[in-house]
C-alpha positions as a LaTeX table, in Angstrom:
\begin{tabular}{lrrr}
\hline
Residue & $x$ (\AA) & $y$ (\AA) & $z$ (\AA) \\
\hline
Met1 & 53.99 & 56.55 & 59.36 \\
Asp2 & 56.54 & 59.19 & 59.39 \\
Thr3 & 59.88 & 57.47 & 60.43 \\
Asn4 & 61.82 & 60.98 & 61.74 \\
Ala5 & 58.75 & 61.12 & 64.34 \\
Asp6 & 59.70 & 58.14 & 65.81 \\
Asn7 & 63.12 & 59.11 & 65.56 \\
Asn8 & 63.21 & 62.28 & 67.03 \\
Lys9 & 60.78 & 61.15 & 70.17 \\
Asp10 & 64.28 & 60.20 & 71.76 \\
Phe11 & 65.34 & 63.73 & 72.13 \\
Phe12 & 62.70 & 64.49 & 74.18 \\
Asp13 & 63.10 & 61.76 & 76.18 \\
Pro14 & 64.31 & 63.15 & 79.70 \\
Lys15 & 66.24 & 60.09 & 80.71 \\
Lys16 & 68.73 & 60.40 & 77.51 \\
Tyr17 & 68.52 & 64.33 & 76.76 \\
Lys18 & 67.50 & 67.78 & 78.08 \\
Thr19 & 66.06 & 69.32 & 75.41 \\
Leu20 & 65.28 & 73.22 & 75.19 \\
Ile21 & 62.40 & 74.44 & 73.30 \\
Val22 & 63.56 & 77.96 & 72.66 \\
Gly23 & 60.22 & 80.68 & 73.26 \\
Gln24 & 58.03 & 77.71 & 75.47 \\
Lys25 & 57.52 & 79.11 & 79.04 \\
Asn26 & 58.13 & 77.08 & 82.01 \\
Glu27 & 59.88 & 74.35 & 80.35 \\
Ser28 & 62.79 & 72.27 & 81.78 \\
Lys29 & 65.75 & 73.43 & 79.72 \\
Gly30 & 69.24 & 71.77 & 79.85 \\
Thr31 & 72.01 & 73.33 & 80.98 \\
Thr32 & 74.06 & 73.02 & 78.17 \\
Asp33 & 71.02 & 74.98 & 76.06 \\
Ile34 & 71.07 & 77.53 & 78.98 \\
Ile35 & 74.78 & 78.42 & 79.09 \\
Ser36 & 74.47 & 78.95 & 75.45 \\
Leu37 & 71.51 & 81.09 & 76.07 \\
Leu38 & 73.44 & 83.58 & 78.35 \\
Ile39 & 75.96 & 84.13 & 75.67 \\
Asn40 & 74.38 & 83.91 & 71.95 \\
Ser41 & 71.21 & 85.65 & 73.16 \\
Glu42 & 70.54 & 88.72 & 71.16 \\
Asn43 & 66.94 & 88.63 & 72.60 \\
Ala44 & 67.26 & 90.10 & 75.98 \\
Glu45 & 63.83 & 88.35 & 76.76 \\
Glu46 & 65.42 & 84.90 & 76.46 \\
Arg47 & 68.46 & 85.57 & 78.30 \\
Glu48 & 66.49 & 86.87 & 80.85 \\
Asp49 & 64.72 & 83.41 & 80.73 \\
Ala50 & 67.69 & 82.03 & 81.10 \\
Leu51 & 69.26 & 83.92 & 83.78 \\
Arg52 & 66.02 & 83.00 & 85.79 \\
Leu53 & 66.35 & 79.28 & 84.97 \\
Ile54 & 70.14 & 78.57 & 85.82 \\
Lys55 & 69.33 & 80.33 & 89.39 \\
Lys56 & 67.02 & 77.33 & 89.88 \\
Glu57 & 69.76 & 74.78 & 89.04 \\
Pro58 & 71.03 & 73.59 & 92.02 \\
Thr59 & 74.35 & 73.54 & 90.49 \\
Ala60 & 74.40 & 76.69 & 89.38 \\
Leu61 & 77.05 & 78.64 & 90.54 \\
Glu62 & 79.32 & 75.02 & 89.50 \\
Leu63 & 77.89 & 75.22 & 85.73 \\
Leu64 & 78.80 & 79.11 & 85.42 \\
Met65 & 82.41 & 78.53 & 86.82 \\
Asn66 & 82.74 & 75.40 & 84.58 \\
Ala67 & 81.42 & 77.73 & 81.67 \\
Ile68 & 83.95 & 80.65 & 82.41 \\
Asp69 & 86.91 & 78.29 & 82.73 \\
Asp70 & 86.03 & 76.38 & 79.59 \\
Lys71 & 88.88 & 76.97 & 76.63 \\
Asn72 & 86.02 & 76.68 & 73.94 \\
Leu73 & 83.90 & 79.49 & 75.40 \\
Ser74 & 86.83 & 82.02 & 76.08 \\
Asp75 & 85.34 & 84.71 & 73.95 \\
His76 & 82.27 & 84.86 & 76.30 \\
Lys77 & 83.97 & 84.98 & 79.50 \\
Thr78 & 82.65 & 88.35 & 80.52 \\
Gln79 & 79.29 & 87.61 & 79.56 \\
Leu80 & 79.58 & 84.31 & 82.00 \\
Ile81 & 81.04 & 86.13 & 84.55 \\
Ala82 & 78.02 & 89.03 & 84.30 \\
Ala83 & 75.81 & 86.15 & 84.74 \\
Cys84 & 76.77 & 85.04 & 87.58 \\
Trp85 & 75.96 & 88.45 & 89.49 \\
Glu86 & 72.97 & 89.00 & 87.21 \\
Ser87 & 71.06 & 85.56 & 87.88 \\
Gly88 & 71.68 & 86.41 & 91.94 \\
Ile89 & 73.42 & 83.25 & 92.78 \\
Asp90 & 75.19 & 83.47 & 95.95 \\
Cys91 & 78.93 & 83.30 & 94.88 \\
Arg92 & 80.45 & 83.64 & 98.82 \\
Thr93 & 81.68 & 80.36 & 99.10 \\
Gln94 & 83.62 & 81.29 & 95.60 \\
Leu95 & 85.21 & 84.51 & 97.14 \\
Asn96 & 88.75 & 83.34 & 96.03 \\
Tyr97 & 87.62 & 82.28 & 92.62 \\
Phe98 & 86.41 & 85.75 & 91.84 \\
Val99 & 89.29 & 87.50 & 93.47 \\
Asn100 & 91.31 & 85.71 & 91.34 \\
Leu101 & 89.42 & 86.18 & 88.05 \\
Ala102 & 89.18 & 90.34 & 88.82 \\
Ile103 & 93.24 & 90.04 & 89.14 \\
Asn104 & 94.49 & 88.00 & 86.11 \\
Glu105 & 91.76 & 88.63 & 83.59 \\
Asp106 & 91.38 & 92.13 & 81.15 \\
Tyr107 & 90.05 & 95.55 & 82.26 \\
Leu108 & 85.88 & 94.73 & 81.49 \\
Gly109 & 86.55 & 90.85 & 83.48 \\
Cys110 & 87.94 & 92.71 & 86.29 \\
Ile111 & 84.68 & 94.85 & 85.99 \\
Glu112 & 82.21 & 91.82 & 86.31 \\
Ala113 & 84.24 & 89.89 & 88.81 \\
Ser114 & 84.31 & 93.06 & 91.15 \\
Ser115 & 80.54 & 92.89 & 90.66 \\
Val116 & 79.61 & 89.70 & 91.65 \\
Ile117 & 82.43 & 90.22 & 94.87 \\
Asp118 & 80.82 & 93.47 & 95.52 \\
Gly119 & 77.40 & 91.40 & 95.49 \\
Met120 & 78.44 & 89.38 & 98.18 \\
Asp121 & 77.10 & 90.17 & 101.67 \\
Pro122 & 78.31 & 89.57 & 104.87 \\
Pro123 & 78.81 & 86.68 & 106.38 \\
Leu124 & 82.04 & 85.66 & 104.51 \\
Asn125 & 84.79 & 83.71 & 105.35 \\
Gln126 & 87.31 & 85.10 & 107.54 \\
Asp127 & 90.29 & 83.30 & 106.39 \\
Glu128 & 89.18 & 84.02 & 103.01 \\
Leu129 & 88.53 & 87.20 & 102.99 \\
Ser130 & 92.32 & 87.63 & 104.42 \\
Arg131 & 93.63 & 85.91 & 101.54 \\
Ser132 & 91.81 & 87.79 & 99.09 \\
Val133 & 92.61 & 91.06 & 100.56 \\
Lys134 & 96.52 & 89.91 & 100.49 \\
Gln135 & 95.91 & 88.57 & 96.92 \\
Leu136 & 94.73 & 91.94 & 95.65 \\
His137 & 97.79 & 93.84 & 97.64 \\
Glu138 & 100.00 & 91.93 & 95.78 \\
Ala139 & 98.38 & 92.40 & 92.52 \\
Ile140 & 98.09 & 95.96 & 92.94 \\
Lys141 & 101.40 & 96.42 & 92.66 \\
Lys142 & 101.55 & 94.82 & 89.74 \\
Ala143 & 98.63 & 95.87 & 87.86 \\
Ser144 & 98.24 & 98.26 & 84.60 \\
Ala145 & 96.49 & 101.69 & 85.59 \\
Glu146 & 92.67 & 101.04 & 84.41 \\
Lys147 & 92.93 & 98.03 & 86.94 \\
Lys148 & 94.77 & 99.30 & 89.69 \\
Glu149 & 91.94 & 101.64 & 90.95 \\
Leu150 & 89.32 & 98.40 & 90.33 \\
Leu151 & 91.24 & 96.28 & 92.82 \\
Lys152 & 92.06 & 99.11 & 95.13 \\
Gln153 & 88.39 & 99.56 & 95.49 \\
Leu154 & 87.87 & 95.76 & 95.48 \\
Ala155 & 90.70 & 95.55 & 98.34 \\
Glu156 & 88.68 & 98.28 & 100.61 \\
Ile157 & 85.27 & 96.70 & 99.76 \\
Leu158 & 86.35 & 93.31 & 101.12 \\
Ser159 & 88.94 & 94.48 & 104.26 \\
Ser160 & 85.72 & 96.26 & 105.49 \\
Tyr161 & 84.39 & 93.05 & 106.22 \\
Leu162 & 86.85 & 91.64 & 107.94 \\
Gln163 & 86.67 & 91.51 & 111.50 \\
Lys164 & 88.81 & 93.45 & 113.99 \\
\hline
\end{tabular}
């Protein structure tokens, strides 16, 4: 009798662990494993699978935001921000969060956060829109030359959504 087989069966118990079986389609994958695939996958197909799977998670946006904010994943922040728009998750409820990322991240992070915001179709919360536009105008004054144009474009896009 293989005692390892008895020990390993616990890893496949969904009450104890969420297990990812790489290369197997339509299986339930753990959220930690999905995040891992999003940042470590050199295989484009695996990343696409992970993007589809995370969109099905009821707390997908929260999971991605937690991963973006995780200091242990800071080297992968740009990939994680990109996953927000690549997965097609509705991020409208977190407009200000992504505006802050655009303002505070480096140029590539700003591009990805801008892509998330650009993908937010109206209706958007008007108070949050107004605050975000004001934040962007303040940030433009202090921004580096390369980010200044991106932030200006973002402010114009969001201003166009404000109801007059």
